[in-house]
Amino acid sequence: MGDAPPEAGEQLRSAFRNGDRDLAGRAATGPVVGAVGNAMPWPLVTAAGATPVLLVGAGHEPGDLAARHLDDDFPVEFRAVFEQALDGALEDLELLVVARGEERLYYFLKELVRRGDGARVPPLHMYDLVLHSSDRFRAYNTHQQRLLTARLERVLGSTIGQDGLGAAVRATNRSRQLQRELLALRRRGTVSGAEAFEILGARHFMDADGYADLLAQHLEHASAAHLDRGGGPRILLAPYRSQVDASLHRLVEDAGATVVSEYDWAGAWGVTDDIDEAAPPWDAVLEDTWRHLSSESMEPAAHRERWFADEVRGAHVDGVVFYVPPEDRAFGWTVPRLVAHAADGGVETLRVDVSLRSEEGRAQAKQAVRGFVAALPRRQEVG
Amino acid sequence: MAQQQSKDSDPSHSGSLNQLHVSQTLQEHRRAWFRRLREEVFEEGRPYALAAPVAPHEIFEALDIPFITDAWYSGLVAAKRQSAYYSDVLAEHGYHKGLSRYTTMPLAVMLDDDRGRAPWGGLPAPAMVVSRRGDDDYRAAEVVAQLAGVPFVSLELPSLQKLHPDWWRMSRWQWEDLDTPERIDMMVSQFEEIIAHAERIAGKKLDPDRLAELLDRVNRQEEHFDEVRTLVCEAPKTPVRMAEGMSQTMGIQWHRGTPWALEQARAFRDEVAQRVTEEQWAYPGERYRLMWLGTGLWQNLKFFTEFEEPYGAVFVRSNYLSIASDGYLRYGLRDPLRALASRYSSVSEQMHIPGLGSAWAIWEAQRHRVDAALAIKGWWGMTLLAKDLEDAGIPVLEIEVDSVDSGTWDADRFHAQVSRFLEERVVNRPPASERQLDGGGPLSLGG
């Protein structure tokens, strides 16, 4: 006990930082299915015999190919994946699945393929699961999951059976249970927010069992350690878009705070309840992906914002930092309402409205965050 | 020849943005309609629906529920030169300037404390709000619903898995194949929710026969628009300015399905046809034809006439008239709700989607004998669309301006930008009318 190898945590953080790099290396050990967007039935891919990997264009700086075809305001990850798909970097994928919310990428790639310019693009699939909680969408969503199931089976030459899917569900639930333990440690100040975010996010780039094993080792070590956070304020981060790295976390933590949570499906918001193991696995996976997986595409607003509203009422958050740069086109409509939720919970908020892509923006953001953190009272001691 | 010269020098042909008699009848109807709306909605408190342009207005029409389109109201604010002020109101309430203003003026007006400033005294709270998820500003509509404490329906648009570049050739009769049954089913299901709310507001049930009758009138109305488009395409010079055509089209579209709308569309077609017969051109000195891509420049429609005299460059084509027939027409109304659902499963998205938007724009450009295109920046898919038009031999200039926010308008800069573009890329070669366009046929993209 106590001194379990720290490498486990570093391996997880490294997996996050590496992101979707080295697909060829992964494919050498088994089939890989790439996914753009979070709203994916990950256990279904595992049960089909492939490793699912979230595609974020890690390490790829979009260039001329993206500039010639895509509008300036498409997110940088979108542009990067677009280019990678065209220039062959994703050739080792058995299938590239695009989840709803990112359908424009699907359309662009389909069109380039149609023109004969997409010879190296892997097979494409649009997984159009509607994340509105109303039962009106059951028939459509069931159809979408059936289409994806059939496509995975065809592409991978496998059959997704109940036993295999049940095992994948249990592996996912194991990961989630461990992630909830990590969140509890973070709230107690035992783990830094930036590190926790990277560890949480690593699940999208690893197979479920491998991820869970490493996380279990890391937790064993972390729970025996105590990280002195100096009693700094505890911050909930709310960025306009899911973050692909922990730079925003570091900016806040360098100011003397601890990020204990984030309204970001790659982080704390994405740690959802277990998939129902008592239900038939295929149905349970559909229900989980449809109604419980966190996403900016969730509707209605009350459904999407419930987690945030609960977080700011919890005793573990002293302040909220919103990141809403000028390039935001959608999140800004909900920020005033989220600010109101925070006010209801007695929590102060800061809005960082400069882009962190520029040095000047980062400098301005740092100054604003420092001032905010310095003035923020700590609401109550962690119990 | 003498008669022609007389027509060319007739001052009634030049200068004025509005040259058609139907523009006057439209204005008269608009005043009467809004007077009625104010009496019923503003003064008597009759419930109304606030809806996005791509919401199924026909349902409200069939239930006799007054409705206001958020884009129309935003255009009204822009026309009254108040969009910059209301854009600031939104910013003051935490909705930053990077967020779209195109349909969000109703929210701004509702948030503003200065009620006296708003067009027609402001906007009363609606009884329901309908928008479409995925449009950048649909969450503004959600805020309106929340402020008003009323039901909000945000239509979920099913993604396309199969893409048909020649979609407009299929949309009138082959819409089940084009839009696919499960997508249409999903839209029908959502429309049933809208109908449920609307029936509660109306206090009566939707009559499917009445809906079918409405849709039949819509079809006939859009056929008239199609005829106007053909007249513009085939006449030696355009009989109607694009801006006036846009106003006429949208003025009618907001009331589509009504007997008035059908009659007005017919009158529009008749007047344009007569102008062609009499060789009464919008600008007799027309030499070059321009198309406009993207949302309309509602804040400054006169801009579209500023290049006529110096260059003989006349705007002849916008999305509005063309999408009315290519996107809205659905024949086969045995199940009117299904036909309506098909339309809304992708209406206006086709203009953006890679491949679909380009194929249509190129076909349109060739039909209209266009020499160049101007586009509003920020229209998604525009980069690829502009590239494809350029590859098809049609120069494109993108202008960075908001459709309704007059705070983004810089008259001198835009005028200089367009003038330079025309001088460098358009007027230094023969007009398209006198030469063969590159690419030949309508679908000159690869694949």
Short mmCIF file of N, CA and C in Angstrom, two decimals, chain B residues 99-171:
data_model
loop_
_atom_site.label_atom_id
_atom_site.label_comp_id
_atom_site.label_asym_id
_atom_site.label_seq_id
_atom_site.Cartn_x
_atom_site.Cartn_y
_atom_site.Cartn_z
N LEU B 99 -22.00 36.13 -31.18
CA LEU B 99 -23.20 35.32 -31.39
C LEU B 99 -24.06 35.97 -32.47
N SER B 100 -24.70 35.13 -33.26
CA SER B 100 -25.48 35.61 -34.39
C SER B 100 -26.59 36.56 -33.95
N ARG B 101 -26.84 37.56 -34.80
CA ARG B 101 -27.95 38.49 -34.54
C ARG B 101 -29.10 38.25 -35.53
N TYR B 102 -28.91 37.29 -36.44
CA TYR B 102 -29.83 37.18 -37.58
C TYR B 102 -31.28 36.98 -37.17
N THR B 103 -31.56 36.16 -36.15
CA THR B 103 -32.94 35.92 -35.75
C THR B 103 -33.17 36.31 -34.30
N THR B 104 -32.24 37.02 -33.71
CA THR B 104 -32.28 37.19 -32.25
C THR B 104 -32.76 38.55 -31.77
N MET B 105 -33.26 39.36 -32.66
CA MET B 105 -33.77 40.66 -32.26
C MET B 105 -35.00 40.55 -31.35
N PRO B 106 -35.86 39.55 -31.51
CA PRO B 106 -36.97 39.42 -30.55
C PRO B 106 -36.48 39.32 -29.11
N LEU B 107 -35.42 38.58 -28.91
CA LEU B 107 -34.87 38.46 -27.55
C LEU B 107 -34.36 39.81 -27.07
N ALA B 108 -33.65 40.51 -27.96
CA ALA B 108 -33.11 41.82 -27.58
C ALA B 108 -34.23 42.79 -27.19
N VAL B 109 -35.27 42.79 -27.98
CA VAL B 109 -36.38 43.70 -27.71
C VAL B 109 -37.06 43.35 -26.39
N MET B 110 -37.19 42.06 -26.12
CA MET B 110 -37.83 41.64 -24.86
C MET B 110 -36.96 41.98 -23.67
N LEU B 111 -35.65 41.99 -23.85
CA LEU B 111 -34.74 42.28 -22.73
C LEU B 111 -34.62 43.77 -22.45
N ASP B 112 -34.87 44.58 -23.48
CA ASP B 112 -34.63 46.01 -23.34
C ASP B 112 -35.66 46.68 -22.44
N ASP B 113 -35.17 47.55 -21.57
CA ASP B 113 -36.09 48.27 -20.68
C ASP B 113 -36.80 49.40 -21.40
N ASP B 114 -36.19 49.89 -22.48
CA ASP B 114 -36.75 51.05 -23.19
C ASP B 114 -37.82 50.58 -24.18
N ARG B 115 -39.03 50.39 -23.71
CA ARG B 115 -40.10 49.84 -24.55
C ARG B 115 -40.50 50.79 -25.66
N GLY B 116 -40.33 52.09 -25.39
CA GLY B 116 -40.77 53.07 -26.37
C GLY B 116 -39.96 53.05 -27.64
N ARG B 117 -38.76 52.50 -27.56
CA ARG B 117 -37.87 52.53 -28.71
C ARG B 117 -38.20 51.42 -29.71
N ALA B 118 -38.73 50.31 -29.23
CA ALA B 118 -38.87 49.12 -30.08
C ALA B 118 -39.86 49.36 -31.20
N PRO B 119 -39.61 48.74 -32.38
CA PRO B 119 -40.57 48.87 -33.48
C PRO B 119 -41.96 48.47 -33.02
N TRP B 120 -42.90 49.30 -33.34
CA TRP B 120 -44.29 49.06 -32.98
C TRP B 120 -44.49 48.77 -31.50
N GLY B 121 -43.69 49.39 -30.67
CA GLY B 121 -43.89 49.29 -29.23
C GLY B 121 -43.38 48.01 -28.61
N GLY B 122 -42.68 47.21 -29.38
CA GLY B 122 -42.11 46.00 -28.78
C GLY B 122 -42.87 44.76 -29.15
N LEU B 123 -42.54 43.68 -28.47
CA LEU B 123 -43.10 42.37 -28.81
C LEU B 123 -43.72 41.77 -27.55
N PRO B 124 -45.00 41.46 -27.56
CA PRO B 124 -45.56 40.80 -26.37
C PRO B 124 -45.04 39.38 -26.27
N ALA B 125 -45.14 38.81 -25.10
CA ALA B 125 -44.66 37.45 -24.90
C ALA B 125 -45.46 36.48 -25.77
N PRO B 126 -44.78 35.58 -26.49
CA PRO B 126 -45.50 34.60 -27.30
C PRO B 126 -46.12 33.51 -26.43
N ALA B 127 -46.98 32.70 -27.04
CA ALA B 127 -47.60 31.57 -26.34
C ALA B 127 -46.80 30.29 -26.53
N MET B 128 -45.97 30.26 -27.54
CA MET B 128 -45.05 29.16 -27.74
C MET B 128 -43.94 29.62 -28.67
N VAL B 129 -42.82 28.95 -28.59
CA VAL B 129 -41.67 29.30 -29.42
C VAL B 129 -41.18 28.03 -30.11
N VAL B 130 -40.94 28.16 -31.42
CA VAL B 130 -40.44 27.01 -32.18
C VAL B 130 -39.17 27.43 -32.90
N SER B 131 -38.13 26.64 -32.73
CA SER B 131 -36.89 26.93 -33.41
C SER B 131 -36.31 25.62 -33.94
N ARG B 132 -35.08 25.66 -34.40
CA ARG B 132 -34.45 24.46 -34.93
C ARG B 132 -33.06 24.33 -34.35
N ARG B 133 -32.83 23.22 -33.66
CA ARG B 133 -31.52 22.99 -33.06
C ARG B 133 -30.48 22.87 -34.15
N GLY B 134 -29.30 23.43 -33.85
CA GLY B 134 -28.23 23.35 -34.83
C GLY B 134 -27.98 24.69 -35.49
N ASP B 135 -29.03 25.48 -35.69
CA ASP B 135 -28.81 26.85 -36.12
C ASP B 135 -28.12 27.56 -34.96
N ASP B 136 -27.15 28.39 -35.29
CA ASP B 136 -26.33 29.00 -34.23
C ASP B 136 -27.13 29.73 -33.17
N ASP B 137 -28.26 30.28 -33.58
CA ASP B 137 -28.99 31.14 -32.65
C ASP B 137 -30.24 30.50 -32.06
N TYR B 138 -30.39 29.18 -32.19
CA TYR B 138 -31.63 28.59 -31.69
C TYR B 138 -31.74 28.70 -30.19
N ARG B 139 -30.60 28.80 -29.51
CA ARG B 139 -30.68 28.89 -28.05
C ARG B 139 -31.16 30.27 -27.61
N ALA B 140 -31.09 31.25 -28.50
CA ALA B 140 -31.68 32.54 -28.17
C ALA B 140 -33.20 32.37 -28.09
N ALA B 141 -33.76 31.58 -28.99
CA ALA B 141 -35.19 31.32 -28.97
C ALA B 141 -35.57 30.60 -27.68
N GLU B 142 -34.70 29.74 -27.21
CA GLU B 142 -34.92 29.01 -25.95
C GLU B 142 -35.00 30.01 -24.79
N VAL B 143 -34.16 31.04 -24.83
CA VAL B 143 -34.18 32.06 -23.78
C VAL B 143 -35.50 32.83 -23.83
N VAL B 144 -35.96 33.14 -25.05
CA VAL B 144 -37.24 33.84 -25.19
C VAL B 144 -38.35 33.02 -24.53
N ALA B 145 -38.37 31.73 -24.82
CA ALA B 145 -39.40 30.85 -24.24
C ALA B 145 -39.30 30.83 -22.73
N GLN B 146 -38.09 30.81 -22.23
CA GLN B 146 -37.89 30.79 -20.79
C GLN B 146 -38.38 32.09 -20.15
N LEU B 147 -38.03 33.22 -20.78
CA LEU B 147 -38.48 34.52 -20.27
C LEU B 147 -40.00 34.60 -20.25
N ALA B 148 -40.60 34.06 -21.32
CA ALA B 148 -42.06 34.14 -21.44
C ALA B 148 -42.76 33.03 -20.64
N GLY B 149 -42.00 32.04 -20.21
CA GLY B 149 -42.59 30.93 -19.46
C GLY B 149 -43.52 30.08 -20.31
N VAL B 150 -43.12 29.83 -21.56
CA VAL B 150 -44.00 29.10 -22.49
C VAL B 150 -43.26 27.91 -23.08
N PRO B 151 -44.02 26.99 -23.70
CA PRO B 151 -43.38 25.82 -24.30
C PRO B 151 -42.38 26.22 -25.38
N PHE B 152 -41.28 25.48 -25.41
CA PHE B 152 -40.26 25.67 -26.43
C PHE B 152 -40.06 24.36 -27.14
N VAL B 153 -40.20 24.39 -28.45
CA VAL B 153 -39.93 23.20 -29.25
C VAL B 153 -38.74 23.51 -30.16
N SER B 154 -37.64 22.79 -29.95
CA SER B 154 -36.52 22.99 -30.87
C SER B 154 -36.44 21.74 -31.73
N LEU B 155 -36.73 21.95 -32.99
CA LEU B 155 -36.76 20.83 -33.91
C LEU B 155 -35.37 20.26 -34.09
N GLU B 156 -35.29 18.95 -33.98
CA GLU B 156 -34.04 18.26 -34.24
C GLU B 156 -34.05 17.85 -35.71
N LEU B 157 -33.01 18.26 -36.41
CA LEU B 157 -32.93 17.96 -37.82
C LEU B 157 -32.14 16.66 -38.00
N PRO B 158 -32.73 15.64 -38.61
CA PRO B 158 -31.97 14.40 -38.79
C PRO B 158 -30.83 14.61 -39.79
N SER B 159 -29.67 14.11 -39.46
CA SER B 159 -28.53 14.25 -40.36
C SER B 159 -28.77 13.42 -41.62
N LEU B 160 -28.06 13.79 -42.65
CA LEU B 160 -28.15 13.05 -43.91
C LEU B 160 -27.07 12.00 -43.93
N GLN B 161 -27.45 10.79 -44.28
CA GLN B 161 -26.43 9.76 -44.44
C GLN B 161 -26.11 9.52 -45.91
N LYS B 162 -27.11 9.72 -46.74
CA LYS B 162 -26.88 9.67 -48.18
C LYS B 162 -27.05 11.08 -48.72
N LEU B 163 -26.11 11.50 -49.54
CA LEU B 163 -26.12 12.87 -50.04
C LEU B 163 -26.35 12.86 -51.54
N HIS B 164 -27.32 13.64 -51.99
CA HIS B 164 -27.66 13.72 -53.42
C HIS B 164 -27.34 15.12 -53.92
N PRO B 165 -26.26 15.28 -54.67
CA PRO B 165 -25.91 16.62 -55.16
C PRO B 165 -27.00 17.26 -56.01
N ASP B 166 -27.80 16.42 -56.68
CA ASP B 166 -28.85 16.98 -57.55
C ASP B 166 -30.20 16.97 -56.81
N TRP B 167 -30.15 17.30 -55.54
CA TRP B 167 -31.31 17.19 -54.66
C TRP B 167 -32.55 17.93 -55.17
N TRP B 168 -32.35 19.05 -55.86
CA TRP B 168 -33.52 19.85 -56.25
C TRP B 168 -34.30 19.18 -57.37
N ARG B 169 -33.68 18.27 -58.07
CA ARG B 169 -34.39 17.51 -59.11
C ARG B 169 -35.26 16.41 -58.50
N MET B 170 -34.98 16.07 -57.26
CA MET B 170 -35.73 14.99 -56.60
C MET B 170 -36.79 15.52 -55.64
N SER B 171 -36.63 16.77 -55.22
CA SER B 171 -37.41 17.23 -54.07
C SER B 171 -38.91 17.34 -54.34
#
